[in-house]
CSV table of C-alpha atoms in Angstrom, one decimal:
chain,number,residue,atom,x,y,z
A,1200,UNK,CA,18.4,18.1,16.7
A,1201,UNK,CA,17.7,20.5,20.0
A,1202,UNK,CA,13.4,19.8,21.3
A,1203,UNK,CA,13.1,16.0,20.7
A,1204,UNK,CA,10.8,14.5,22.7
A,1205,UNK,CA,11.3,11.6,24.3
A,1206,UNK,CA,9.2,8.9,23.6
A,1207,UNK,CA,8.0,4.9,23.1
A,1208,UNK,CA,6.4,3.3,20.3
A,1209,UNK,CA,4.8,0.6,21.6
A,1210,UNK,CA,1.6,-1.8,19.3
A,1211,UNK,CA,-1.4,0.8,19.8
A,1212,UNK,CA,-3.9,-0.9,22.1
A,1213,UNK,CA,-8.3,-0.4,21.7
A,1214,UNK,CA,-8.3,2.1,25.0
A,1215,UNK,CA,-5.6,4.7,22.6
A,1216,UNK,CA,-8.3,4.5,19.8
A,1217,UNK,CA,-10.1,7.8,20.1
A,1218,UNK,CA,-6.8,9.7,20.5
A,1219,UNK,CA,-5.8,8.2,17.0
A,1220,UNK,CA,-9.5,8.9,15.3
A,1221,UNK,CA,-8.9,12.6,17.3
A,1222,UNK,CA,-5.0,12.6,15.6
A,1223,UNK,CA,-6.4,12.2,11.5
A,1224,UNK,CA,-9.1,14.2,12.4
A,1225,UNK,CA,-7.2,17.2,13.6
A,1226,UNK,CA,-5.7,17.3,9.9
A,1227,UNK,CA,-7.1,20.0,6.6
A,1228,UNK,CA,-7.6,16.6,4.6
A,1229,UNK,CA,-8.5,14.6,7.4
A,1230,UNK,CA,-11.4,16.3,9.3
A,1231,UNK,CA,-13.5,16.7,5.8
A,1232,UNK,CA,-13.3,11.9,6.3
A,1233,UNK,CA,-13.5,11.3,10.2
A,1234,UNK,CA,-16.7,11.4,13.1
A,1235,UNK,CA,-15.5,12.9,16.5
A,1236,UNK,CA,-18.7,11.6,18.6
A,1237,UNK,CA,-19.0,11.0,21.7
A,1238,UNK,CA,-18.7,7.3,21.7
A,1239,UNK,CA,-17.7,7.0,19.1
A,1240,UNK,CA,-19.1,5.4,15.5
A,1241,UNK,CA,-17.9,1.8,16.0
A,1242,UNK,CA,-16.9,1.5,12.6
A,1243,UNK,CA,-13.8,2.6,14.4
A,1244,UNK,CA,-13.6,-0.5,16.3
A,1245,UNK,CA,-14.1,-3.1,14.0
A,1246,UNK,CA,-11.5,-1.5,12.2
A,1247,UNK,CA,-9.3,-1.5,15.0
A,1248,UNK,CA,-10.1,-5.3,16.2
A,1249,UNK,CA,-9.2,-6.1,12.0
A,1250,UNK,CA,-6.3,-4.4,11.8
A,1251,UNK,CA,-5.0,-6.6,14.6
A,1252,UNK,CA,-6.4,-9.9,13.0
A,1253,UNK,CA,-3.9,-9.5,10.5
A,1254,UNK,CA,-0.5,-10.5,11.1
A,1255,UNK,CA,0.5,-8.0,8.5
A,1256,UNK,CA,-0.3,-4.5,9.9
A,1257,UNK,CA,1.1,-3.1,12.8
A,1258,UNK,CA,-0.7,0.3,14.0
A,1259,UNK,CA,2.1,1.5,16.9
A,1260,UNK,CA,1.6,4.8,18.5
A,1261,UNK,CA,3.8,7.2,20.3
A,1262,UNK,CA,4.1,8.3,23.4
A,1263,UNK,CA,4.6,11.2,25.7
A,1264,UNK,CA,6.9,10.8,28.9
A,1265,UNK,CA,3.9,11.5,30.9
A,1266,UNK,CA,1.8,8.4,28.3
A,1267,UNK,CA,-0.2,10.4,26.3
A,1268,UNK,CA,0.0,9.4,23.1
A,1269,UNK,CA,0.7,12.3,20.7
A,1270,UNK,CA,1.7,10.4,17.7
A,1271,UNK,CA,0.1,6.8,16.3
A,1272,UNK,CA,1.1,5.1,12.4
A,1273,UNK,CA,0.3,2.5,10.8
A,1274,UNK,CA,3.1,-0.3,9.4
A,1275,UNK,CA,2.1,-3.1,6.6
A,1276,UNK,CA,4.2,-5.3,5.7
A,1277,UNK,CA,2.7,-6.3,2.2
A,1278,UNK,CA,4.5,-10.3,1.2
A,1279,UNK,CA,4.6,-10.1,-3.1
A,1280,UNK,CA,6.3,-11.8,-6.5
A,1281,UNK,CA,8.3,-8.7,-7.5
A,1282,UNK,CA,11.5,-8.0,-7.0
A,1283,UNK,CA,12.4,-12.1,-6.2
A,1284,UNK,CA,9.7,-11.8,-3.8
A,1285,UNK,CA,10.4,-8.9,-1.2
A,1286,UNK,CA,7.9,-8.0,0.6
A,1287,UNK,CA,7.2,-4.0,1.0
A,1288,UNK,CA,6.6,-2.1,3.6
A,1289,UNK,CA,3.7,0.4,3.2
A,1290,UNK,CA,3.8,3.6,5.8
A,1291,UNK,CA,-0.2,4.5,6.9
A,1292,UNK,CA,-2.2,7.3,8.9
A,1293,UNK,CA,0.9,8.9,10.4
A,1294,UNK,CA,0.0,12.1,12.8
A,1295,UNK,CA,1.9,14.1,15.2
A,1296,UNK,CA,-0.8,16.1,18.1
A,1297,UNK,CA,-0.5,19.7,16.5
A,1298,UNK,CA,0.5,20.8,19.9
A,1299,UNK,CA,3.2,18.0,19.6
A,1300,UNK,CA,5.0,18.8,15.8
A,1301,UNK,CA,8.4,19.9,15.2
A,1302,UNK,CA,9.7,17.7,18.1
A,1303,UNK,CA,11.1,14.7,16.5
A,1304,UNK,CA,8.3,12.6,17.0
A,1305,UNK,CA,7.2,12.5,13.3
A,1306,UNK,CA,10.7,11.0,12.4
A,1307,UNK,CA,11.1,8.8,15.3
A,1308,UNK,CA,7.8,6.8,13.7
A,1309,UNK,CA,8.9,6.7,10.7
A,1310,UNK,CA,12.2,5.5,11.6
A,1311,UNK,CA,10.7,2.5,13.4
A,1312,UNK,CA,8.8,1.3,10.8
A,1313,UNK,CA,11.7,1.8,8.0
A,1314,UNK,CA,13.4,-0.1,10.3
A,1315,UNK,CA,10.9,-2.8,10.8
A,1316,UNK,CA,10.7,-2.8,7.5
A,1317,UNK,CA,14.1,-4.1,6.5
A,1318,UNK,CA,13.9,-6.7,9.9
A,1319,UNK,CA,11.9,-8.3,7.8
A,1320,UNK,CA,13.4,-8.5,4.7
A,1321,UNK,CA,11.3,-5.3,2.8
A,1322,UNK,CA,13.9,-4.0,-0.1
A,1323,UNK,CA,11.5,-1.5,-0.4
A,1324,UNK,CA,9.2,1.0,2.1
A,1325,UNK,CA,7.2,2.8,0.2
A,1326,UNK,CA,4.0,6.0,1.0
A,1327,UNK,CA,1.8,8.1,0.0
A,1328,UNK,CA,1.5,11.0,0.6
A,1329,UNK,CA,-1.3,13.7,-0.9
A,1330,UNK,CA,0.8,15.7,-3.7
A,1331,UNK,CA,-0.5,19.9,-1.2
A,1332,UNK,CA,1.4,17.9,1.8
A,1333,UNK,CA,5.1,19.7,0.4
A,1334,UNK,CA,5.8,19.9,4.1
A,1335,UNK,CA,5.3,16.3,4.7
A,1336,UNK,CA,7.1,15.5,0.8
A,1337,UNK,CA,9.8,17.5,2.6
A,1338,UNK,CA,10.5,15.1,5.1
A,1339,UNK,CA,10.0,12.2,3.8
A,1340,UNK,CA,12.7,13.0,1.5
A,1341,UNK,CA,15.1,14.1,4.7
A,1342,UNK,CA,14.0,10.4,5.9
A,1343,UNK,CA,15.6,8.9,2.8
A,1344,UNK,CA,13.1,8.7,0.4
A,1345,UNK,CA,12.9,10.0,-2.9
A,1346,UNK,CA,9.8,11.5,-5.2
A,1347,UNK,CA,10.1,8.3,-7.0
A,1348,UNK,CA,6.3,7.6,-7.4
A,1349,UNK,CA,2.9,9.1,-9.1
A,1350,UNK,CA,0.1,8.1,-6.6
A,1351,UNK,CA,-3.3,8.0,-8.2
A,1352,UNK,CA,-6.0,7.2,-6.1
A,1353,UNK,CA,-10.0,6.3,-7.1
A,1354,UNK,CA,-12.3,7.5,-4.0
A,1355,UNK,CA,-16.6,5.9,-4.2
B,822,UNK,CA,-12.8,-1.1,-28.2
B,823,UNK,CA,-12.6,-3.5,-31.6
B,824,UNK,CA,-9.6,-5.7,-30.3
B,825,UNK,CA,-10.2,-6.2,-26.9
B,826,UNK,CA,-8.8,-10.2,-25.2
B,827,UNK,CA,-11.9,-12.7,-23.4
B,828,UNK,CA,-10.3,-13.6,-20.8
B,829,UNK,CA,-11.0,-15.3,-16.7
B,830,UNK,CA,-9.5,-13.5,-14.5
B,831,UNK,CA,-8.7,-16.0,-11.5
B,832,UNK,CA,-6.9,-16.5,-8.4
B,833,UNK,CA,-3.1,-17.3,-9.1
B,834,UNK,CA,-1.4,-20.7,-8.4
B,835,UNK,CA,1.8,-22.1,-7.4
B,836,UNK,CA,2.0,-23.1,-11.2
B,837,UNK,CA,1.6,-19.6,-12.3
B,838,UNK,CA,4.6,-17.9,-10.6
B,839,UNK,CA,7.1,-18.9,-13.0
B,840,UNK,CA,4.3,-16.2,-15.3
B,841,UNK,CA,3.8,-14.1,-13.5
B,842,UNK,CA,7.7,-13.5,-12.7
B,843,UNK,CA,8.4,-13.4,-16.4
B,844,UNK,CA,6.0,-11.0,-17.1
B,845,UNK,CA,7.4,-8.4,-14.0
B,846,UNK,CA,11.3,-9.4,-15.4
B,847,UNK,CA,10.0,-8.7,-19.2
B,848,UNK,CA,9.5,-4.8,-18.1
B,849,UNK,CA,11.7,-1.3,-18.1
B,850,UNK,CA,11.3,-1.4,-13.7
B,851,UNK,CA,10.8,-5.1,-13.7
B,852,UNK,CA,14.1,-6.3,-15.2
B,853,UNK,CA,17.1,-5.8,-13.1
B,854,UNK,CA,14.7,-7.0,-10.0
B,855,UNK,CA,14.3,-10.1,-11.0
B,856,UNK,CA,16.2,-13.9,-11.7
B,857,UNK,CA,15.0,-16.0,-14.4
B,858,UNK,CA,16.1,-19.4,-14.1
B,859,UNK,CA,15.7,-22.3,-14.5
B,860,UNK,CA,14.7,-23.8,-11.8
B,861,UNK,CA,13.5,-20.0,-10.7
B,862,UNK,CA,15.3,-19.0,-7.2
B,863,UNK,CA,13.1,-20.8,-3.8
B,864,UNK,CA,12.2,-17.3,-3.0
B,865,UNK,CA,9.9,-16.3,-4.9
B,866,UNK,CA,7.9,-19.8,-4.8
B,867,UNK,CA,8.0,-18.3,-0.3
B,868,UNK,CA,6.7,-15.4,-1.7
B,869,UNK,CA,3.7,-17.6,-3.4
B,870,UNK,CA,2.6,-19.6,0.8
B,871,UNK,CA,2.9,-15.5,2.2
B,872,UNK,CA,1.1,-14.5,0.1
B,873,UNK,CA,-1.7,-18.0,0.0
B,874,UNK,CA,-0.7,-17.4,4.3
B,875,UNK,CA,-2.6,-13.3,3.9
B,876,UNK,CA,-6.3,-13.3,4.1
B,877,UNK,CA,-6.0,-10.0,2.8
B,878,UNK,CA,-4.6,-9.7,-0.5
B,879,UNK,CA,-5.1,-11.5,-3.7
B,880,UNK,CA,-2.6,-12.2,-6.3
B,881,UNK,CA,-4.7,-12.5,-9.4
B,882,UNK,CA,-4.3,-14.4,-13.1
B,883,UNK,CA,-6.1,-13.4,-16.5
B,884,UNK,CA,-6.3,-16.3,-18.6
B,885,UNK,CA,-7.0,-16.3,-22.7
B,886,UNK,CA,-9.4,-17.9,-24.6
B,887,UNK,CA,-6.8,-21.1,-24.3
B,888,UNK,CA,-6.0,-20.8,-20.8
B,889,UNK,CA,-2.7,-19.2,-21.3
B,890,UNK,CA,-1.3,-16.4,-17.8
B,891,UNK,CA,-1.7,-13.3,-19.9
B,892,UNK,CA,-1.6,-10.6,-16.7
B,893,UNK,CA,-1.5,-10.7,-13.7
B,894,UNK,CA,-2.6,-8.1,-10.3
B,895,UNK,CA,-1.9,-8.6,-6.6
B,896,UNK,CA,-5.0,-6.5,-4.5
B,897,UNK,CA,-4.2,-6.3,-0.2
B,898,UNK,CA,-7.8,-4.6,1.6
B,899,UNK,CA,-6.1,-3.2,3.9
B,900,UNK,CA,-8.2,-2.3,7.0
B,901,UNK,CA,-6.8,0.6,8.9
B,902,UNK,CA,-8.4,3.5,11.0
B,903,UNK,CA,-8.9,6.4,8.8
B,904,UNK,CA,-12.3,8.0,6.8
B,905,UNK,CA,-14.0,6.5,9.4
B,906,UNK,CA,-12.3,3.0,9.9
B,907,UNK,CA,-13.2,1.7,5.7
B,908,UNK,CA,-10.4,-0.2,4.2
B,909,UNK,CA,-8.7,0.8,1.3
B,910,UNK,CA,-7.6,-1.0,-1.5
B,911,UNK,CA,-4.1,-0.9,-2.9
B,912,UNK,CA,-2.9,-2.6,-6.1
B,913,UNK,CA,0.0,-3.6,-7.1
B,914,UNK,CA,2.0,-5.4,-9.6
B,915,UNK,CA,-0.2,-5.3,-12.8
B,916,UNK,CA,1.3,-6.2,-15.9
B,917,UNK,CA,-0.2,-7.8,-19.6
B,918,UNK,CA,2.8,-10.2,-21.3
B,919,UNK,CA,3.8,-7.8,-24.4
B,920,UNK,CA,3.4,-9.8,-27.2
B,921,UNK,CA,-1.2,-9.3,-25.1
B,922,UNK,CA,-0.9,-5.7,-25.0
B,923,UNK,CA,-4.2,-2.7,-26.6
B,924,UNK,CA,-6.3,-5.4,-25.7
B,925,UNK,CA,-8.0,-4.1,-22.5
B,926,UNK,CA,-6.6,-7.3,-20.6
B,927,UNK,CA,-4.6,-4.6,-18.1
B,928,UNK,CA,-8.1,-2.7,-17.9
B,929,UNK,CA,-10.4,-5.9,-17.2
B,930,UNK,CA,-7.8,-6.7,-14.5
B,931,UNK,CA,-7.7,-2.8,-13.0
B,932,UNK,CA,-11.4,-2.6,-13.3
B,933,UNK,CA,-11.8,-6.5,-11.1
B,934,UNK,CA,-9.8,-4.8,-8.6
B,935,UNK,CA,-11.7,-2.0,-7.8
B,936,UNK,CA,-15.2,-3.7,-8.0
B,937,UNK,CA,-13.4,-6.5,-5.5
B,938,UNK,CA,-12.3,-3.5,-3.4
B,939,UNK,CA,-16.1,-1.3,-3.3
B,940,UNK,CA,-17.5,-5.4,-2.4
B,941,UNK,CA,-15.6,-5.4,0.9
B,942,UNK,CA,-16.3,-1.9,1.7
B,943,UNK,CA,-12.9,0.3,0.6
B,944,UNK,CA,-13.9,3.5,-0.1
B,945,UNK,CA,-10.1,4.4,-1.8
B,946,UNK,CA,-8.3,2.1,-3.9
B,947,UNK,CA,-4.6,2.8,-3.9
B,948,UNK,CA,-1.1,2.6,-5.2
B,949,UNK,CA,1.9,4.3,-7.0
B,950,UNK,CA,3.2,4.3,-10.6
B,951,UNK,CA,7.2,5.2,-11.3
B,952,UNK,CA,6.7,8.5,-12.5
B,953,UNK,CA,8.6,7.7,-15.4
B,954,UNK,CA,5.4,5.7,-16.5
B,955,UNK,CA,3.7,8.2,-18.1
B,956,UNK,CA,1.7,5.7,-20.1
B,957,UNK,CA,0.8,4.0,-17.3
B,958,UNK,CA,-0.6,7.1,-15.3
B,959,UNK,CA,-2.3,8.2,-18.7
B,960,UNK,CA,-4.3,4.6,-18.5
B,961,UNK,CA,-5.9,4.4,-15.0
B,962,UNK,CA,-6.7,8.0,-15.4
B,963,UNK,CA,-8.5,6.9,-18.4
B,964,UNK,CA,-10.2,4.3,-15.6
B,965,UNK,CA,-11.3,6.9,-12.7
B,966,UNK,CA,-7.5,7.0,-10.6
B,967,UNK,CA,-5.9,10.8,-10.0
B,968,UNK,CA,-3.2,11.6,-9.9
B,969,UNK,CA,-3.3,12.8,-6.1
B,970,UNK,CA,-0.9,11.9,-4.4
B,971,UNK,CA,3.0,12.1,-4.3
B,972,UNK,CA,4.2,7.6,-4.0
B,973,UNK,CA,7.0,8.2,-2.2
B,974,UNK,CA,10.3,4.8,-1.1
B,975,UNK,CA,13.0,3.4,0.4
B,976,UNK,CA,15.1,0.6,-0.9
B,977,UNK,CA,17.6,-1.0,0.9
C-alpha cells in the first residue's frame, strides 16, 4: 500500500488526553457526546486515571514522525470462564485524526491490539461498531473480523 | 408474569465454577468450546482467579430457593475517555440452566447488571449476542436494549 504512515504506538500519557478527546469529538457520533472546553472537564482526567489503574486495560496512541498524536485505541483484556477460561480482547474507541485517514494508521493500531490479545492468550477479539459505520465494518472485515454478532446497547 | 422464580444474585465462588461451566457448555454455541471433564481443566479455575483479582469485573450467579445455581452473568465496568469519561458496562456470558428457562431468571440477572452499571456511573451498557441468537435479541430488546451496533469478532 502506498502512503502508509510510519507511526509509533505507545501507552497514552495524561498529556495526551486533550488530543485523544479531540479525536473522539471529531466524529459524527462523538460530536454530541464530548465536551471540548479549555480546560477539559475533569471527568476526562479522572477516567484516564481509572484506565491507568486497571492492569487489564491499555489505552495507546499512535504518534507520527514529528511526535504528534494522530490515533488512539483502547484494548481491554477480559478474563472469563467461557471458551475454557480464555481471556477475550475488547477493542474500543479507535480513532484516527481526520487529516491522517487512509494512511494505514487505524490498521496498524488494530493489528497491534489483535497481536497483543493473542500474546495474552485470548482466543477471541471483539468490538462493537455502530450499525451506521459501514466503512468501519468493511475496514474490520478486511482485517479478518467477521460480522458474527449483534451489538446491543442501552444508554442512560 | 406468572411463574417467576425467586432467585438470589450473589458473587460466584470457586465452588460454583463447575456449575457455571456446565451452563456455558449446555448451549448450541458453547458445546464445542468447553471441556466438561472431572476434574475440570485447571484453565477454568485460573480464569476464575483472574476474574476475582480484577476489581472491575463481577461474576455473579443466580441461586434458587434450594441454593442451586441456576444462572450466571459476568459484568465488566470499563473505564474509558469517551462519553466525557463515563464508564461502560459490558455484559457477558449470560446463561440460565436449561431446566429453569422462561421463569424470569435471565431478566433478573440482566436487570441487576444494568442497575449495577448505572450505580457505578456508566452511561451505556453493551453486549454482543451471536447473530443466530434471535430469541436472545428479542429478550434484550424487551429489556430496553437497542440493536444499535454490529458485533465483530476474530477468533484464533
